[in-house]
Coordinates of C-alpha atoms in Angstrom, one line a residue:
M1 CA 28.9 11.1 5.5
K2 CA 27.0 14.0 7.0
K3 CA 24.9 14.3 10.2
F4 CA 23.0 17.3 11.4
R5 CA 21.0 17.7 14.6
C6 CA 18.2 19.8 16.0
C7 CA 14.4 19.7 16.7
S8 CA 13.4 19.3 20.3
S9 CA 9.8 18.5 21.1
S10 CA 9.3 21.8 22.8
T11 CA 9.0 23.5 19.4
F12 CA 6.7 20.8 18.0
I13 CA 3.5 22.4 19.6
I14 CA 3.8 25.4 17.4
I15 CA 4.3 23.3 14.3
F16 CA 1.4 21.0 15.2
I17 CA -1.1 23.8 15.1
H18 CA -0.1 24.4 11.4
I19 CA -0.5 20.7 10.4
N20 CA -4.1 20.6 11.5
I21 CA -4.9 22.3 8.2
F22 CA -4.6 19.0 6.4
V23 CA -5.2 16.3 9.0
T24 CA -8.6 15.5 10.5
P25 CA -8.5 16.5 14.2
N26 CA -10.1 13.2 15.4
L27 CA -7.8 11.0 13.5
T28 CA -5.5 10.1 16.4
H29 CA -6.4 7.4 19.0
A30 CA -9.9 6.9 17.7
E31 CA -10.9 3.2 18.0
G32 CA -14.1 3.1 15.9
F33 CA -13.6 2.3 12.3
D34 CA -15.8 5.1 10.9
S35 CA -14.6 7.7 13.3
V36 CA -10.9 7.2 12.6
I37 CA -10.8 9.2 9.4
Q38 CA -13.3 11.5 7.8
L39 CA -13.8 10.2 4.3
P40 CA -14.7 13.0 1.9
R41 CA -17.3 12.6 -0.8
S42 CA -16.4 13.7 -4.3
G43 CA -19.1 14.9 -6.6
L44 CA -22.7 13.9 -6.8
T45 CA -23.8 10.3 -7.2
R46 CA -25.1 9.6 -10.7
T47 CA -28.0 7.2 -10.9
R48 CA -28.0 4.6 -13.7
T49 CA -31.1 4.3 -15.7
R50 CA -30.2 0.8 -16.9
S51 CA -31.6 -2.0 -14.8
K52 CA -29.2 -4.6 -13.4
R53 CA -29.7 -8.3 -13.2
V54 CA -29.1 -9.6 -9.6
L55 CA -27.6 -13.0 -9.0
S56 CA -27.3 -14.2 -5.4
V57 CA -24.9 -17.0 -4.6
G58 CA -27.5 -18.3 -2.2
D59 CA -29.8 -19.1 -5.2
Y60 CA -27.1 -21.4 -6.6
G61 CA -26.4 -23.5 -3.6
A62 CA -24.3 -21.4 -1.2
K63 CA -25.2 -22.2 2.4
G64 CA -23.6 -19.1 4.0
D65 CA -23.2 -20.9 7.3
G66 CA -19.4 -20.6 7.5
L67 CA -19.1 -24.5 7.5
H68 CA -20.1 -25.7 4.1
N69 CA -17.9 -25.1 1.1
D70 CA -19.5 -22.4 -1.1
T71 CA -16.8 -22.3 -3.7
E72 CA -18.7 -24.1 -6.5
A73 CA -21.8 -21.9 -6.0
F74 CA -19.5 -18.8 -6.4
L75 CA -17.9 -20.2 -9.6
Q76 CA -21.3 -21.1 -11.0
V77 CA -22.8 -17.6 -10.4
W78 CA -19.6 -16.0 -11.8
N79 CA -19.7 -18.0 -15.0
I80 CA -23.3 -17.2 -15.6
A81 CA -22.7 -13.5 -14.9
C82 CA -19.7 -13.4 -17.1
S83 CA -21.6 -14.9 -20.1
L84 CA -24.4 -12.4 -20.0
S85 CA -24.4 -8.9 -21.5
G86 CA -25.2 -5.7 -19.7
F87 CA -24.9 -4.9 -16.0
I88 CA -24.9 -7.8 -13.5
N89 CA -24.8 -7.8 -9.7
V90 CA -23.3 -10.9 -8.0
V91 CA -24.3 -10.7 -4.4
F92 CA -23.0 -12.3 -1.2
P93 CA -25.9 -11.4 1.1
H94 CA -25.6 -9.5 4.4
G95 CA -25.7 -11.6 7.6
K96 CA -24.2 -14.7 6.2
T97 CA -20.7 -16.2 6.2
F98 CA -19.4 -17.9 3.1
L99 CA -16.5 -20.4 3.2
V100 CA -14.6 -20.1 -0.1
H101 CA -11.6 -22.3 -1.0
P102 CA -8.8 -21.1 -3.2
V103 CA -10.4 -20.0 -6.5
D104 CA -9.5 -18.5 -9.9
I105 CA -12.1 -16.0 -11.2
G106 CA -11.3 -15.3 -14.8
G107 CA -12.3 -13.0 -17.6
P108 CA -12.8 -11.5 -20.1
C109 CA -16.6 -11.2 -19.6
R110 CA -19.3 -9.9 -21.8
S111 CA -21.0 -8.1 -18.9
K112 CA -19.9 -5.4 -16.5
I113 CA -20.0 -7.1 -13.1
T114 CA -20.5 -5.6 -9.7
L115 CA -19.5 -8.1 -7.0
K116 CA -21.4 -6.9 -3.9
I117 CA -19.9 -8.5 -0.8
S118 CA -22.3 -7.5 1.9
G119 CA -21.8 -10.6 4.1
T120 CA -18.5 -12.2 5.1
I121 CA -16.2 -14.4 3.0
I122 CA -13.8 -16.6 5.0
A123 CA -10.8 -18.7 4.0
P124 CA -10.2 -22.3 5.1
A125 CA -8.3 -22.1 8.4
D126 CA -6.0 -25.1 7.6
P127 CA -3.2 -24.5 5.2
V128 CA -3.4 -28.1 4.1
V129 CA -6.3 -27.1 1.8
W130 CA -3.6 -25.5 -0.5
D131 CA -1.7 -28.8 -0.9
G132 CA -1.1 -29.2 -4.6
L133 CA -2.3 -25.7 -5.4
N134 CA -0.6 -22.3 -5.8
Q135 CA 0.1 -21.3 -2.3
R136 CA 0.3 -17.6 -3.2
K137 CA -3.4 -17.3 -4.1
W138 CA -6.7 -17.4 -2.3
L139 CA -9.3 -15.1 -4.1
Y140 CA -7.6 -14.5 -7.5
F141 CA -9.2 -12.3 -10.2
H142 CA -7.5 -12.1 -13.6
G143 CA -8.2 -10.7 -17.0
V144 CA -11.4 -9.0 -16.0
N145 CA -12.4 -5.6 -17.5
R146 CA -14.8 -3.1 -15.8
L147 CA -15.2 -5.1 -12.5
T148 CA -16.6 -3.3 -9.4
I149 CA -16.3 -4.8 -5.9
D150 CA -18.1 -3.1 -3.0
G151 CA -20.9 -3.9 -0.5
G152 CA -19.5 -3.1 2.9
G153 CA -18.8 -6.7 3.8
T154 CA -15.7 -8.5 5.1
I155 CA -13.0 -10.8 3.6
N156 CA -11.3 -12.8 6.4
G157 CA -8.2 -14.7 5.5
R158 CA -8.0 -16.5 8.9
G159 CA -4.2 -16.4 8.6
Q160 CA -3.2 -17.4 12.1
E161 CA -2.0 -20.9 11.1
W162 CA 0.0 -19.5 8.2
W163 CA 1.7 -16.9 10.5
A164 CA 2.6 -19.6 13.0
R165 CA 4.5 -21.5 10.2
S166 CA 6.3 -18.4 9.0
C167 CA 10.1 -18.3 9.2
K168 CA 9.8 -14.7 10.3
I169 CA 8.0 -15.9 13.4
N170 CA 10.2 -18.9 14.0
S171 CA 13.6 -18.9 12.4
S172 CA 13.7 -22.7 12.6
N173 CA 10.8 -22.9 10.1
T174 CA 11.3 -23.3 6.4
C175 CA 10.5 -20.2 4.5
H176 CA 7.5 -20.8 2.2
P177 CA 5.0 -18.6 0.4
A178 CA 1.5 -17.8 1.8
P179 CA -1.6 -16.6 0.0
T180 CA -2.6 -13.1 -0.8
A181 CA -6.2 -12.7 0.2
L182 CA -7.4 -10.7 -2.8
T183 CA -5.4 -10.5 -6.0
F184 CA -6.2 -8.7 -9.2
H185 CA -4.0 -9.6 -12.1
R186 CA -4.2 -8.0 -15.6
C187 CA -7.5 -6.3 -14.7
K188 CA -8.5 -3.0 -16.3
N189 CA -11.0 -0.3 -15.3
L190 CA -11.3 -1.8 -11.8
K191 CA -13.0 -0.3 -8.8
V192 CA -12.7 -1.7 -5.2
T193 CA -14.6 0.2 -2.6
N194 CA -16.2 0.0 0.8
L195 CA -14.6 -3.3 1.9
M196 CA -13.0 -4.7 5.0
L197 CA -10.1 -7.2 4.8
I198 CA -8.8 -8.8 8.0
N199 CA -6.1 -11.4 9.0
S200 CA -4.9 -12.3 5.5
Q201 CA -2.5 -15.2 5.3
Q202 CA 0.1 -12.9 3.8
M203 CA -0.7 -9.7 1.8
H204 CA -4.2 -8.5 2.0
M205 CA -4.8 -7.0 -1.4
A206 CA -2.6 -7.0 -4.5
F207 CA -2.8 -5.3 -7.9
T208 CA -0.4 -6.8 -10.4
S209 CA -0.1 -5.8 -14.0
C210 CA -3.4 -3.8 -13.8
M211 CA -4.5 -0.6 -15.5
R212 CA -6.8 2.2 -14.4
V213 CA -7.6 1.2 -10.8
F214 CA -9.6 3.1 -8.2
A215 CA -9.6 1.8 -4.6
S216 CA -11.2 3.6 -1.7
H217 CA -12.9 3.3 1.7
L218 CA -10.9 0.2 2.6
K219 CA -10.4 -1.0 6.1
V220 CA -7.5 -3.4 6.4
F221 CA -6.6 -5.0 9.8
A222 CA -4.2 -7.6 11.1
P223 CA -2.1 -7.9 14.3
P224 CA 1.2 -6.0 14.4
S225 CA 3.0 -9.3 14.8
S226 CA 1.6 -10.9 11.6
P227 CA 4.4 -11.4 9.1
N228 CA 4.3 -10.0 5.5
T229 CA 0.7 -8.8 5.8
D230 CA 1.0 -5.7 3.6
G231 CA -2.3 -3.8 3.3
V232 CA -2.2 -2.8 -0.4
H233 CA 0.5 -4.1 -2.7
I234 CA 1.0 -2.5 -6.1
S235 CA 3.1 -4.2 -8.7
A236 CA 3.6 -3.5 -12.5
T237 CA 0.4 -1.4 -12.4
K238 CA -0.2 1.8 -14.3
G239 CA -2.8 4.4 -13.3
I240 CA -4.0 3.6 -9.8
E241 CA -5.6 5.7 -7.0
V242 CA -5.8 4.4 -3.5
R243 CA -7.6 6.8 -1.1
D244 CA -9.7 7.4 2.1
S245 CA -8.6 4.1 3.7
I246 CA -7.4 2.8 7.1
I247 CA -4.7 0.2 7.3
R248 CA -3.3 -1.4 10.4
T249 CA -1.1 -4.5 9.7
G250 CA 2.2 -6.3 10.4
D251 CA 4.0 -5.0 7.3
D252 CA 3.8 -2.1 4.9
C253 CA 0.5 -0.3 4.8
I254 CA 1.1 0.3 1.1
S255 CA 3.9 -1.1 -0.9
I256 CA 4.7 0.0 -4.5
V257 CA 7.1 -2.2 -6.5
R258 CA 8.5 -3.1 -9.9
N259 CA 7.4 -1.2 -13.0
S260 CA 4.5 0.7 -11.5
S261 CA 3.7 4.3 -12.5
R262 CA 1.0 7.0 -12.2
V263 CA 0.3 6.0 -8.6
W264 CA -1.7 8.3 -6.4
I265 CA -2.1 7.6 -2.7
R266 CA -4.4 10.0 -0.8
D267 CA -5.8 10.4 2.7
I268 CA -4.5 7.2 4.3
S269 CA -4.4 6.3 8.0
C270 CA -1.5 3.9 8.6
G271 CA -0.4 2.2 11.7
P272 CA 0.8 0.1 13.2
G273 CA 2.8 -1.4 10.4
H274 CA 5.9 -0.6 8.4
G275 CA 4.7 2.6 6.8
I276 CA 4.3 3.5 3.1
S277 CA 7.1 2.0 1.0
I278 CA 8.4 2.1 -2.5
G279 CA 10.4 -1.2 -2.9
S280 CA 12.1 -3.2 -2.3
L281 CA 13.6 -3.0 -5.8
G282 CA 16.5 -4.7 -7.6
K283 CA 16.7 -8.0 -5.8
W284 CA 18.6 -10.7 -7.7
K285 CA 20.1 -8.0 -9.9
K286 CA 16.8 -7.3 -11.6
W287 CA 16.1 -4.2 -13.6
E288 CA 13.0 -2.4 -12.1
K289 CA 11.5 1.0 -12.2
V290 CA 8.9 3.0 -10.3
H291 CA 8.0 6.6 -11.3
N292 CA 5.3 9.3 -11.1
V293 CA 4.1 8.5 -7.6
I294 CA 2.2 10.9 -5.3
V295 CA 1.5 10.3 -1.6
N296 CA -0.7 13.3 -0.6
G297 CA -2.3 13.3 2.8
A298 CA -1.4 10.6 5.3
Y299 CA -1.4 10.0 9.1
L300 CA 1.2 7.5 10.3
F301 CA 1.3 6.4 13.9
N302 CA 3.5 3.8 15.8
T303 CA 5.0 2.6 12.5
D304 CA 8.5 1.1 12.0
N305 CA 9.0 3.5 9.1
G306 CA 7.3 6.5 7.7
V307 CA 7.8 7.1 4.0
R308 CA 10.5 4.9 2.6
I309 CA 12.3 4.0 -0.6
K310 CA 14.3 0.7 -0.4
T311 CA 16.6 -1.0 -3.0
W312 CA 18.9 -3.9 -3.0
Q313 CA 22.5 -3.6 -4.0
G314 CA 23.3 -5.1 -7.4
G315 CA 20.0 -4.1 -9.0
D316 CA 19.4 -1.8 -12.0
G317 CA 16.7 0.6 -13.1
F318 CA 15.4 3.8 -11.4
V319 CA 13.0 5.4 -8.9
S320 CA 12.0 8.8 -10.1
K321 CA 9.5 11.6 -9.8
I322 CA 8.2 10.7 -6.3
T323 CA 6.4 13.2 -4.0
F324 CA 5.5 12.6 -0.4
Q325 CA 3.5 15.6 0.9
N326 CA 1.1 16.7 3.6
I327 CA 1.9 13.9 6.1
L328 CA 1.6 13.8 9.9
M329 CA 3.6 11.3 11.9
E330 CA 3.2 10.3 15.5
N331 CA 5.9 8.1 17.2
V332 CA 7.3 6.9 13.9
S333 CA 10.7 5.2 13.7
N334 CA 12.7 6.2 10.6
P335 CA 10.1 8.9 9.5
I336 CA 11.9 9.6 6.2
I337 CA 14.3 7.0 4.8
I338 CA 16.0 6.2 1.5
D339 CA 18.0 3.0 1.8
Q340 CA 20.0 1.7 -1.2
Y341 CA 21.6 -1.0 1.1
Y342 CA 18.4 -2.8 1.9
C343 CA 19.0 -6.4 3.0
D344 CA 16.1 -8.5 4.2
S345 CA 18.1 -11.7 4.6
R346 CA 19.3 -14.0 7.3
H347 CA 22.9 -13.5 6.1
P348 CA 24.7 -10.2 5.4
C349 CA 24.4 -9.0 1.8
N350 CA 27.6 -8.6 -0.2
N351 CA 28.6 -5.1 -1.3
Q352 CA 28.0 -4.6 -5.0
T353 CA 28.6 -1.7 -7.3
S354 CA 25.4 -1.4 -9.4
A355 CA 22.3 0.0 -8.0
V356 CA 18.7 1.1 -8.8
K357 CA 19.0 4.9 -9.4
V358 CA 17.1 7.2 -7.1
E359 CA 16.4 10.7 -8.3
N360 CA 13.9 13.6 -8.2
I361 CA 12.3 12.7 -4.8
S362 CA 10.4 15.4 -2.9
F363 CA 9.3 15.5 0.8
I364 CA 7.0 18.4 1.4
N365 CA 5.0 19.4 4.5
I366 CA 5.9 16.5 6.7
Q367 CA 5.7 17.0 10.4
G368 CA 5.4 15.0 13.6
T369 CA 7.3 13.1 16.2
S370 CA 10.1 10.5 15.7
A371 CA 10.6 7.5 17.9
T372 CA 14.4 7.6 17.0
Q373 CA 17.0 10.3 17.0
E374 CA 17.7 9.7 13.3
A375 CA 14.6 11.3 11.8
M376 CA 15.9 11.5 8.2
K377 CA 18.2 8.9 6.6
F378 CA 19.5 9.0 3.0
A379 CA 21.9 6.1 2.6
C380 CA 22.7 6.1 -1.1
S381 CA 24.9 4.1 -3.4
D382 CA 28.6 5.0 -4.0
A383 CA 28.2 4.0 -7.6
S384 CA 24.8 5.7 -8.1
P385 CA 24.3 8.5 -5.7
C386 CA 20.8 9.9 -5.0
K387 CA 20.2 13.1 -7.0
G388 CA 17.5 15.7 -7.1
L389 CA 16.3 15.2 -3.5
Y390 CA 14.1 18.0 -2.2
L391 CA 12.9 18.9 1.3
E392 CA 10.4 21.7 2.1
N393 CA 8.7 22.5 5.4
V394 CA 9.8 19.3 7.2
F395 CA 9.7 19.3 11.0
L396 CA 10.4 16.0 12.9
A397 CA 10.8 16.4 16.6
S398 CA 11.9 13.7 19.1
R399 CA 9.0 12.0 20.9
F400 CA 11.4 11.8 23.9
G401 CA 12.5 15.4 24.0
E402 CA 15.9 14.8 22.5
N403 CA 17.4 16.4 19.5
T404 CA 16.8 14.7 16.2
R405 CA 19.3 14.4 13.4
S406 CA 19.7 13.7 9.7
Y407 CA 22.1 11.3 8.0
C408 CA 23.4 11.5 4.5
W409 CA 25.7 9.3 2.4
Q410 CA 26.0 10.2 -1.3
A411 CA 22.8 12.2 -1.2
Y412 CA 22.5 15.4 -3.4
G413 CA 19.7 17.9 -3.3
S414 CA 18.3 21.1 -1.8
A415 CA 15.9 22.3 0.9
R416 CA 13.4 25.2 1.3
G417 CA 11.5 26.6 4.2
L418 CA 11.8 25.3 7.7
V419 CA 13.6 21.9 7.7
C420 CA 14.4 20.3 11.0
P421 CA 16.6 18.4 11.6
P422 CA 18.5 20.4 9.0
S423 CA 19.2 18.9 5.6
C424 CA 22.5 17.2 5.3
F425 CA 22.5 17.1 1.4
S426 CA 25.5 17.9 -0.6
S427 CA 24.5 20.7 -2.9
S428 CA 23.3 20.0 -6.4
D429 CA 23.7 22.9 -8.9
D430 CA 21.6 21.2 -11.6
F431 CA 18.6 20.5 -9.4
I432 CA 15.2 21.1 -10.8
R433 CA 12.3 21.1 -8.4
P434 CA 10.6 17.7 -9.2
N435 CA 7.2 18.2 -7.6
V436 CA 5.7 20.5 -10.2
W437 CA 4.1 17.7 -12.2
L438 CA 1.8 16.7 -9.3
E439 CA -0.3 19.8 -9.6
S440 CA -2.4 18.1 -12.3
N441 CA -2.2 14.4 -13.1
P442 CA -4.9 13.7 -15.8
A443 CA -3.7 10.1 -16.2
I444 CA -4.8 9.3 -12.7
H445 CA -7.9 11.6 -12.6
S446 CA -9.3 9.8 -15.6
I447 CA -9.6 6.4 -13.9

């Protein structure tokens, strides 16, 4: 075990001037949604010459008063749109509130559908509505190709009753699943933009077993005390970009788990919450992998963790070719952490020999203030040490004026430039800088 100390807040002022190069000056403390992060525009908007047929749920019986059940109207419109050819708009109009019960929206479809949510979609407030149904689903899209969702509207999970029943809120409660507000499963060529999600029953938005996904200009909000309300959850998905979004929840802002690859996270404002996480991986001795992930440009404030990799003991597989870069942190506990002893359990976890391998992980241009003295922690497995770790231009000062420190156990790698607190890595002679691949990632840019 190695520990190194340094980094007082008196030197942070000089470093903070440098970090403004990649962080919008008005990002901190702003309360208005649109002013929190400057969302860049990429390229010119191309105008389609093809006409689109417009189908409004109001024309098929939806009341939009927040009281009547509009689920059947939604399903009817979807089935019609799915059966047609060409480009179809399905519209939830602005100024109306649509009560939608748990619903499966399936493909494949003949048409290319744009679901324009300009109004508000709300969930039933009472969990009893899910009796006899899959309690992990609310709005569930599956098997759809070339779906676009936008419109500037809101999806409200009204999760308060679910949170009150959670075993994480009250340990005497039985642990049970809760719905993800918006799930995409086995969808391809998917775009989700310009949407607000609030107060989900559990996770807000999940991509599972999807390919070629683009998600941007999302606003995701839930109270810091809400349990398991991840902002964006990515699982078994290949080729996904999430960018220009604001996430403030009670759990991970973004979580990336099993068998995901070619993931690009860019320009995210995160906090409060649990930070940006890869994992957990390897629970129940599963074989799982996550590789080729870039987190480039993020502001994290008042989060329980900053950038994190977490694995359970006893698992198998690997986490490889991960880069966290250009990140500003403010009052973040555990700013940089790799934890191969993760244990989210009421009871202590037994020590086990096998582990998910962690290798070729880069932390570049990460600066800010830590709410704890241990600003960097690399707790790696005895049986499968972390290899190829890399630090470059990392400066994490204490928010309280104390010295910060780093902690290493079975962690091998190297450092370059100013690194404070100093690296505690054991040297690795066979180290190859792992962040070269991120200079160009055609697999992601082609989404």
